[in-house]
PDB file of C-alpha atoms and ligand atoms in Angstrom:
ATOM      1  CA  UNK A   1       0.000   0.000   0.000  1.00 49.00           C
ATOM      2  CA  UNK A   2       1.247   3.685  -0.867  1.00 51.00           C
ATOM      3  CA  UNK A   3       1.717   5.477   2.065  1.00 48.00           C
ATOM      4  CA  UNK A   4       0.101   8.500   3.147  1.00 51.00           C
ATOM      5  CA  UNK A   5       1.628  11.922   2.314  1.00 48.00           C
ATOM      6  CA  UNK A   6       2.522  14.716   5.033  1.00 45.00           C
ATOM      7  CA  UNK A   7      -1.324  16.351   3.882  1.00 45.00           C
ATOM      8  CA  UNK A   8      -2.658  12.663   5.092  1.00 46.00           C
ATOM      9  CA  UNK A   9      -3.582  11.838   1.438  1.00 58.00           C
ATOM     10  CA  UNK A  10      -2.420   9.434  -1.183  1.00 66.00           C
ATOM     11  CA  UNK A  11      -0.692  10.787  -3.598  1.00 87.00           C
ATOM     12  CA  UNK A  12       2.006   8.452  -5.940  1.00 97.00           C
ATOM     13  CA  UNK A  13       4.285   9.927  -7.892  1.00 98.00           C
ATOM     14  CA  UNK A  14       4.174   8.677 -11.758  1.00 98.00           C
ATOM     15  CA  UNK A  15       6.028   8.527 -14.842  1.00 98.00           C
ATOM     16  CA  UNK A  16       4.501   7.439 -17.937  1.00 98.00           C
ATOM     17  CA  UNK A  17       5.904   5.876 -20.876  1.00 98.00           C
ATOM     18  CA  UNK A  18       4.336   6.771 -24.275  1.00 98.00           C
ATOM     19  CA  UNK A  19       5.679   6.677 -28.157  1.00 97.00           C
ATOM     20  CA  UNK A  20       2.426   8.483 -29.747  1.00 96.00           C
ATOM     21  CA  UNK A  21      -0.647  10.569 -29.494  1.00 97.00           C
ATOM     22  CA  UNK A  22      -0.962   9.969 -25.590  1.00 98.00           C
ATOM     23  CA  UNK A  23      -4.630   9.793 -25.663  1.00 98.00           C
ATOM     24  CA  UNK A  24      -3.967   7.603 -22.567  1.00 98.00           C
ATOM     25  CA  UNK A  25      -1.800  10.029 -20.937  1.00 98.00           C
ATOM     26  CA  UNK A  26      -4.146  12.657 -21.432  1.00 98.00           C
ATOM     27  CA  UNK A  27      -6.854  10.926 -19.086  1.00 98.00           C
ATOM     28  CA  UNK A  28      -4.350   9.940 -16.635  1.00 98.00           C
ATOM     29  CA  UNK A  29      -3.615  13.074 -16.235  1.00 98.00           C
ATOM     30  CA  UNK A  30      -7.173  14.488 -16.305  1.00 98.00           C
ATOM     31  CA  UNK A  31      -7.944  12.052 -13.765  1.00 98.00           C
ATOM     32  CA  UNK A  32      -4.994  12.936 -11.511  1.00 97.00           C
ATOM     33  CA  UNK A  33      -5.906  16.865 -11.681  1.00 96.00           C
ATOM     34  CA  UNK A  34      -9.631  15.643 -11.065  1.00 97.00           C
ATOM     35  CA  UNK A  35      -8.592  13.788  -7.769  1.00 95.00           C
ATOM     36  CA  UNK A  36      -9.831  10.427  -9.239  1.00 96.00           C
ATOM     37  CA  UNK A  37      -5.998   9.273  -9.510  1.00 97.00           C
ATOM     38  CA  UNK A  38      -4.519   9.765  -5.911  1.00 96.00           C
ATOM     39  CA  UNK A  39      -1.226   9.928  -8.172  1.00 97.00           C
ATOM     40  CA  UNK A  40       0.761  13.148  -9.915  1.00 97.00           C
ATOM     41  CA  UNK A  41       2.373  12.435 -13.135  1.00 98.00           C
ATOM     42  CA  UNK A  42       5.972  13.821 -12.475  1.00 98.00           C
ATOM     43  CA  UNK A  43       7.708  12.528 -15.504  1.00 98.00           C
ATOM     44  CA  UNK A  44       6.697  11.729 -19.247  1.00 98.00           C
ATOM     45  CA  UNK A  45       9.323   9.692 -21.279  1.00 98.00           C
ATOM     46  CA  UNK A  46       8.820   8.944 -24.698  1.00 98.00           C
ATOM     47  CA  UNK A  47      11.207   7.050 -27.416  1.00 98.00           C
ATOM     48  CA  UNK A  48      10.155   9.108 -29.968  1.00 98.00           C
ATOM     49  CA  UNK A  49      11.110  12.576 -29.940  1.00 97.00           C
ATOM     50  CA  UNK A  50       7.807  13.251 -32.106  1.00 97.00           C
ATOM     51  CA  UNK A  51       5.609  11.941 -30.167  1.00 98.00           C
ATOM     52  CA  UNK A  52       2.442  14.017 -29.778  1.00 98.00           C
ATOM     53  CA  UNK A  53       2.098  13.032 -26.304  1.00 98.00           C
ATOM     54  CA  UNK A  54       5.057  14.900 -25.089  1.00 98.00           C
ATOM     55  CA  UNK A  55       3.147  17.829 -26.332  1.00 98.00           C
ATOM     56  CA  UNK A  56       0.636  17.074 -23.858  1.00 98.00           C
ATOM     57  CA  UNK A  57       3.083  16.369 -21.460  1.00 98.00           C
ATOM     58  CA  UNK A  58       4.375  20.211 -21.863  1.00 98.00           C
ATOM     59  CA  UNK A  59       1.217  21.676 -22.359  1.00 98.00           C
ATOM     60  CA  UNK A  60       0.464  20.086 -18.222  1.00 97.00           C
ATOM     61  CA  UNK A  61       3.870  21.798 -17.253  1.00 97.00           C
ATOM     62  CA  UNK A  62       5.054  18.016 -17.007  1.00 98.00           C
ATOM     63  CA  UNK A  63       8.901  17.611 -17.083  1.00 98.00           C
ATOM     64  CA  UNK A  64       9.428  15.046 -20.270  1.00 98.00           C
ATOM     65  CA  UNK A  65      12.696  13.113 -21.517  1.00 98.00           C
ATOM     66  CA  UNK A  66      13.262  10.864 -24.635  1.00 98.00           C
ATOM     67  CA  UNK A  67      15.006   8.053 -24.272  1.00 98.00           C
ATOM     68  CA  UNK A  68      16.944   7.089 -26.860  1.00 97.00           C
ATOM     69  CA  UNK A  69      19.574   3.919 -26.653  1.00 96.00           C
ATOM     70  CA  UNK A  70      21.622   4.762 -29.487  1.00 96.00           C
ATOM     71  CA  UNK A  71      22.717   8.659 -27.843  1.00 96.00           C
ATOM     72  CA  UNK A  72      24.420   5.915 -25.305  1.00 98.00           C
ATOM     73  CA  UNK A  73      28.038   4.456 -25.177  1.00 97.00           C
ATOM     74  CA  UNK A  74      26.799   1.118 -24.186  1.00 98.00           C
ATOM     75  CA  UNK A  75      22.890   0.022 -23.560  1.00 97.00           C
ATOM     76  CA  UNK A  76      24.388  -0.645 -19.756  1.00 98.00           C
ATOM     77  CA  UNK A  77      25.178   3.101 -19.971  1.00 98.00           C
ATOM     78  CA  UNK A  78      21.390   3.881 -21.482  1.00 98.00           C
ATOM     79  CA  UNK A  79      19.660   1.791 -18.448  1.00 98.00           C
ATOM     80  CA  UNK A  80      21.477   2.982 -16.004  1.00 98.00           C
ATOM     81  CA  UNK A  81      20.456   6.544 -16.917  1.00 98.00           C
ATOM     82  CA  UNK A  82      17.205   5.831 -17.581  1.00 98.00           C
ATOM     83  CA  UNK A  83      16.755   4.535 -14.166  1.00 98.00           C
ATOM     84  CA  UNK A  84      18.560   7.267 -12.469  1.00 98.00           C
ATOM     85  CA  UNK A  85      16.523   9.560 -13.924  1.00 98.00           C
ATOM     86  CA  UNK A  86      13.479   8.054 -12.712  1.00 98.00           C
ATOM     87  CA  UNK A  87      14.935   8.005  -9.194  1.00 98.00           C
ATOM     88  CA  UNK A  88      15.971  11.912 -10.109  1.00 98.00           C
ATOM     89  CA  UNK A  89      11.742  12.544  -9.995  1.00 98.00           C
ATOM     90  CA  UNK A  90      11.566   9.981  -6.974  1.00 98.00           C
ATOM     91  CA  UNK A  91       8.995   8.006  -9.110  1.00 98.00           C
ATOM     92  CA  UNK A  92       7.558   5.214  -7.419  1.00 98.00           C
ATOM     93  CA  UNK A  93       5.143   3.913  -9.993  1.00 98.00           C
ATOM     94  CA  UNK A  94       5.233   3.274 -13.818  1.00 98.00           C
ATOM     95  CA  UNK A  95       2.306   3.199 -16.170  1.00 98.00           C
ATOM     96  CA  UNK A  96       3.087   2.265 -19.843  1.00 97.00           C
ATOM     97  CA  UNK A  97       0.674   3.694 -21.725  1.00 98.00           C
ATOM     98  CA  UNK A  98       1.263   3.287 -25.739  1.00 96.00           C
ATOM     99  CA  UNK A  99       5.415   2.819 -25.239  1.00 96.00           C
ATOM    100  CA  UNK A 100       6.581   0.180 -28.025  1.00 92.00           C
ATOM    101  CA  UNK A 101       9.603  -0.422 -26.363  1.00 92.00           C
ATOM    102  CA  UNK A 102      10.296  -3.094 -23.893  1.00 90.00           C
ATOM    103  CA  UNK A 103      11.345  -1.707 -20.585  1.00 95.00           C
ATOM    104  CA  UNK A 104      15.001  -2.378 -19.355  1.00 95.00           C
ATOM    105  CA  UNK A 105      15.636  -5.164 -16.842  1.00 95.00           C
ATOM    106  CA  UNK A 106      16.949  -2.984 -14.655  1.00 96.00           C
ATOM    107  CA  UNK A 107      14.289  -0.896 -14.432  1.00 97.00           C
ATOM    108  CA  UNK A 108      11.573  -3.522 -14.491  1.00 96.00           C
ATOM    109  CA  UNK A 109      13.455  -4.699 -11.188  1.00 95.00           C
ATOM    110  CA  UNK A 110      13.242  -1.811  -9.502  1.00 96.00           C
ATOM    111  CA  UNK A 111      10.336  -1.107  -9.810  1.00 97.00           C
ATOM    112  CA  UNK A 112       8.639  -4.785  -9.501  1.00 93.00           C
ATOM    113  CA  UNK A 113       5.149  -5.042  -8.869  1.00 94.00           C
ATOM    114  CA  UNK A 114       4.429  -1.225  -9.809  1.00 96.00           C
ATOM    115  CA  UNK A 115       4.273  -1.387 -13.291  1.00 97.00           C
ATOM    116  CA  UNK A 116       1.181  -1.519 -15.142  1.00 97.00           C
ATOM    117  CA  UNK A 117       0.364  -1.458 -19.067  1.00 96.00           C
ATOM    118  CA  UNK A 118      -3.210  -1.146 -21.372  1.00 97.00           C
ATOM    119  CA  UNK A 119      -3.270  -3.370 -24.113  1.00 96.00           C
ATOM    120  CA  UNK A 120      -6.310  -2.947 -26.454  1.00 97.00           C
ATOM    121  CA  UNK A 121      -7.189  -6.359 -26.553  1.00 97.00           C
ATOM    122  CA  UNK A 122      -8.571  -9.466 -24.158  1.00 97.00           C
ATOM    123  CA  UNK A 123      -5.066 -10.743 -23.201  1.00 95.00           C
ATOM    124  CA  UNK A 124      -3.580 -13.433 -23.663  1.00 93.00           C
ATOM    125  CA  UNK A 125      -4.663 -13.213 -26.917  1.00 94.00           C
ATOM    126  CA  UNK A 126      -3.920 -10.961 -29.197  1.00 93.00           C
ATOM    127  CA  UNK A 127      -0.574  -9.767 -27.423  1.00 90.00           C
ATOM    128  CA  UNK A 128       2.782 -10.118 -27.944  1.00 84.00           C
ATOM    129  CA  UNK A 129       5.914  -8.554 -29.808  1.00 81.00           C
ATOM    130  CA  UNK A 130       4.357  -6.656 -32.808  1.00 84.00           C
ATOM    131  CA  UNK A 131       1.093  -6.698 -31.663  1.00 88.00           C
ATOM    132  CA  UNK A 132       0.267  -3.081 -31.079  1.00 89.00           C
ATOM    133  CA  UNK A 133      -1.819  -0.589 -33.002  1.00 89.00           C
ATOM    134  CA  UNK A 134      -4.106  -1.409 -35.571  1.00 92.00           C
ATOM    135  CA  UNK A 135      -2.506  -4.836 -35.614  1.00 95.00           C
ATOM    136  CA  UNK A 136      -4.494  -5.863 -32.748  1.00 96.00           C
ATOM    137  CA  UNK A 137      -7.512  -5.101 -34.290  1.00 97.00           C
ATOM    138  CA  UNK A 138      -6.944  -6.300 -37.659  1.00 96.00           C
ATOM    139  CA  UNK A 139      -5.987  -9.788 -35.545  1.00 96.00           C
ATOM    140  CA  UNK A 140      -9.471  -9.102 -33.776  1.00 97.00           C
ATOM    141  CA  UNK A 141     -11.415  -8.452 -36.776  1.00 97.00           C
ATOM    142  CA  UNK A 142      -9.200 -11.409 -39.059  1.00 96.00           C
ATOM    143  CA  UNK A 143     -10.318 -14.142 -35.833  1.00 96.00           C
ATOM    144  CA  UNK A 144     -14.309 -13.688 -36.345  1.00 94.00           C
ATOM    145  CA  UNK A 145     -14.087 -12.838 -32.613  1.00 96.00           C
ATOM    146  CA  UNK A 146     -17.511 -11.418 -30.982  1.00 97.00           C
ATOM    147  CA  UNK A 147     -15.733  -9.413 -28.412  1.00 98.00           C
ATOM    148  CA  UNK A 148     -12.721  -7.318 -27.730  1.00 98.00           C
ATOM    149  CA  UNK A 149     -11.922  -5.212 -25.158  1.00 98.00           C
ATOM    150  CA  UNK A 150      -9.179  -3.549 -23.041  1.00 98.00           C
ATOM    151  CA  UNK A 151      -6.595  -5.389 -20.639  1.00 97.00           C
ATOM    152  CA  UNK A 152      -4.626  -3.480 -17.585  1.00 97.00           C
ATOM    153  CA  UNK A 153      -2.178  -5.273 -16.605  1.00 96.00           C
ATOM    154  CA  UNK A 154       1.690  -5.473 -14.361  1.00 96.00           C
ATOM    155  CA  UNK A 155       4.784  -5.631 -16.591  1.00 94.00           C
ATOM    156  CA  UNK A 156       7.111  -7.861 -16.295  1.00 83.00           C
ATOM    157  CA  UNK A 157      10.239  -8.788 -18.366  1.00 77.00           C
ATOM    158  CA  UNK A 158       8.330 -10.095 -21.529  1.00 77.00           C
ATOM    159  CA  UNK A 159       5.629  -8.637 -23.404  1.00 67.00           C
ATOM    160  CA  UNK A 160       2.035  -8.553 -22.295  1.00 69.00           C
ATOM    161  CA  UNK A 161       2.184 -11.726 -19.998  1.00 76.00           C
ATOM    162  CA  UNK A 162       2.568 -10.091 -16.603  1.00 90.00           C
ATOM    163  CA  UNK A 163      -0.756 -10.371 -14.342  1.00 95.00           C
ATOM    164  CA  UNK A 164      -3.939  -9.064 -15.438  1.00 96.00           C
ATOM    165  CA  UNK A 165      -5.299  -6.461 -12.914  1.00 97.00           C
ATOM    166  CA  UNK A 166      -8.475  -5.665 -15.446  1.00 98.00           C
ATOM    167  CA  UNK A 167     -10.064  -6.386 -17.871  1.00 98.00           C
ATOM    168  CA  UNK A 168     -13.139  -4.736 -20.064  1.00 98.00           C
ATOM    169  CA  UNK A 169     -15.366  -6.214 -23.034  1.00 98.00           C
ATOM    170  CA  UNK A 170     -16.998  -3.883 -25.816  1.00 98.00           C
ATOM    171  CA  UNK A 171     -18.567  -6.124 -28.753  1.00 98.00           C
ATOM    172  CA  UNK A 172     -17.107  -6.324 -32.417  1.00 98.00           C
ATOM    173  CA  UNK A 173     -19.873  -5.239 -34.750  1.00 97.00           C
ATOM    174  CA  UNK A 174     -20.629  -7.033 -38.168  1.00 96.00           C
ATOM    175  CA  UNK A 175     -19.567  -3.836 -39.873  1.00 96.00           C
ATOM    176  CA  UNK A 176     -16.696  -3.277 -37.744  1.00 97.00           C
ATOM    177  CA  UNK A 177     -13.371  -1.493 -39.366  1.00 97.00           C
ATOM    178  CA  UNK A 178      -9.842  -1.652 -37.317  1.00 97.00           C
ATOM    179  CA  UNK A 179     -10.560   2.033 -36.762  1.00 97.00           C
ATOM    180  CA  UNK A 180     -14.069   1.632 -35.268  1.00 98.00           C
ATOM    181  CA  UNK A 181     -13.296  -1.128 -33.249  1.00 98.00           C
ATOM    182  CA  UNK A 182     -10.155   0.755 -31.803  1.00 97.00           C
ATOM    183  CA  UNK A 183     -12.174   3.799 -30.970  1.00 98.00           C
ATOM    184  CA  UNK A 184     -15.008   1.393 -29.271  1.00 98.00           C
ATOM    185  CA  UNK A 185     -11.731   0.018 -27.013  1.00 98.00           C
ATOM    186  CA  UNK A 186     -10.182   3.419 -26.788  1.00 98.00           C
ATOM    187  CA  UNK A 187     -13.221   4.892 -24.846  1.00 98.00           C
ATOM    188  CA  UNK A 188     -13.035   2.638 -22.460  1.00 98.00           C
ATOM    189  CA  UNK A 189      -8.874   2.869 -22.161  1.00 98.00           C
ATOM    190  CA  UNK A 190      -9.323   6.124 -21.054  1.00 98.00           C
ATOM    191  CA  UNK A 191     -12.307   5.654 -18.817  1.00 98.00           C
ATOM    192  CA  UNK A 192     -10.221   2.987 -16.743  1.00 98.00           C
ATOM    193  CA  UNK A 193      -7.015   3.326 -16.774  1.00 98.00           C
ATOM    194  CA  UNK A 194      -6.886   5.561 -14.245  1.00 98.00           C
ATOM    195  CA  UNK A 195      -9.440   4.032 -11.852  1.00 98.00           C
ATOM    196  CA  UNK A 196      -7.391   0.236 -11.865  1.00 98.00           C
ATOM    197  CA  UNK A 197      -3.408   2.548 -11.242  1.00 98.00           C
ATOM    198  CA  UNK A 198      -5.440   4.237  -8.492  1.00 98.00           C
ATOM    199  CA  UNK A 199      -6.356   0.946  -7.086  1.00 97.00           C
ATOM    200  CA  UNK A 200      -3.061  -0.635  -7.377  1.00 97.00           C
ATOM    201  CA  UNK A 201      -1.701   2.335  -5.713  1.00 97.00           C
ATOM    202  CA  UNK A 202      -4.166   2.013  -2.955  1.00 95.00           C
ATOM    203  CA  UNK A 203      -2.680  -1.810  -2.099  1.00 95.00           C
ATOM    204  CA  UNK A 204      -6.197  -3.115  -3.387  1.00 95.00           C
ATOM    205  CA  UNK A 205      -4.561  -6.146  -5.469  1.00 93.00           C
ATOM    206  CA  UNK A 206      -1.988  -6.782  -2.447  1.00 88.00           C
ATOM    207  CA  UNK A 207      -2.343 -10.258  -1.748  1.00 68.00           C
ATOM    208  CA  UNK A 208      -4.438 -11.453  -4.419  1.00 61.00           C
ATOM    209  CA  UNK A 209      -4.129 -13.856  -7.022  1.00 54.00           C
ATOM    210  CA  UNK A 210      -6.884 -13.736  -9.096  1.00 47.00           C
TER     211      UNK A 210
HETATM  212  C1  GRF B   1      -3.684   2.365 -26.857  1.00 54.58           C
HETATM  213  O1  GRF B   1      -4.604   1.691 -27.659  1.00 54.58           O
HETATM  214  C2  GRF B   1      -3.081   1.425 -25.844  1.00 54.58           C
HETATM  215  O2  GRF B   1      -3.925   0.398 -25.460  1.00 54.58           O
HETATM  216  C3  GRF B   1      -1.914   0.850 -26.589  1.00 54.58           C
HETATM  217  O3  GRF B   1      -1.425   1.893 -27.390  1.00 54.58           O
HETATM  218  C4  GRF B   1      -2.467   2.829 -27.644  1.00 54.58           C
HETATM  219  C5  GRF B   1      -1.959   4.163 -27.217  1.00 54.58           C
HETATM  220  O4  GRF B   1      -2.813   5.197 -27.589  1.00 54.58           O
HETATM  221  N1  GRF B   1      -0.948   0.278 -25.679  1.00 54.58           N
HETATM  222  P1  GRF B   1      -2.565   6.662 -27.033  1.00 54.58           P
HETATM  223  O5  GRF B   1      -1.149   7.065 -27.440  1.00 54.58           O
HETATM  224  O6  GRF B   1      -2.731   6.620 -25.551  1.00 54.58           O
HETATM  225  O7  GRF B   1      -3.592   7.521 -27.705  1.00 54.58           O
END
């Protein structure tokens, strides 16, 4: 459980990963201005310099970096900064939210337990390296699959496998494109993301193994 700050309230400080639009990143941190996150979003980090979500990220006076191996002597070199710059903002949680990179070991380690993701699909299937984007839903639509849906779930050292904390269903229409389907899964991405972090950091999936 996150402890309570000198105020007497929760409040986790976050760094989220993105490499796009940061639709995602917007509503996490809508929700943490709202109250609904008892988290603040202290650091965004993107691998793409372009990434429209670092916009956002400015735009909420949020300090951003770009992580980019190949600036690095070694990839040692490039993990070891990344993580000290996460310790730099004293972030205690991680929330991957549209980041096409895996994380480093080293910072998966550190941070075990209190790293969550949002794939748009109903893991295990449909997950994976690659499978990201319209991908997913072309999979989705491809299978004949009646529902899809969103998964929030920890990270740990491989792709998409660590432990599901949530999932949500929406149907696949008959009429269905990849880009009506991922708007149907987006809506509900960004209606609970935030609500299943805010749990975690509340200890409410301490000592369960569902
Ligand atoms: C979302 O569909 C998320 O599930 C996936 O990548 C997409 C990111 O979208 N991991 P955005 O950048 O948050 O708009």
């Amino acid at each position: 459980m996150h402890k309570e700050n000198m105020n007497g309230s929760l409040s986790a400080r976050i760094a989220v990963f993105i490499s796009g639009g940061g639709s995602n990143l917007q509503a996490l941190i809508d929700a943490s201005r709202s109250g609904l996150l008892h988290g603040e979003i202290v650091l965004v980090i993107s691998n793409l310099r372009k990434a429209y979500g670092l916009e956002r990220a400015r735009k909420g006076d949020i300090d951003t970096f770009v992580f980019k191996k190949k600036k690095y002597e070694s990839l040692e070199a490039a993990d070891a900064d990344l993580l000290a710059r996460l310790k730099q903002h004293k972030v205690e949680y991680i929330a991957l939210a549209g980041y096409l990179k895996l994380l480093p070991d080293n910072v998966v380690k550190a941070f075990h337990g209190k790293i969550t993701n949002i794939h748009p699909a109903l893991l295990p299937k449909y997950g994976g390296k690659g499978m990201f984007g319209h991908h997913v839903h072309e999979a989705v639509l491809a299978s004949g699959d009646k529902e899809s849906g969103v998964s929030i779930h920890l990270v740990d050292e491989i792709y998409d496998s660590g432990r599901i904390l949530h999932q949500v269903k929406v149907p696949v229409l008959p009429d269905d494109t990849p880009d009506s389907l991922a708007a149907r899964v987006l809506e509900q991405e960004h209606k609970w993301y935030a609500r299943i972090l805010d749990k975690l950091i509340r200890g409410e999936y301490e000592n369960q193994h569902d």
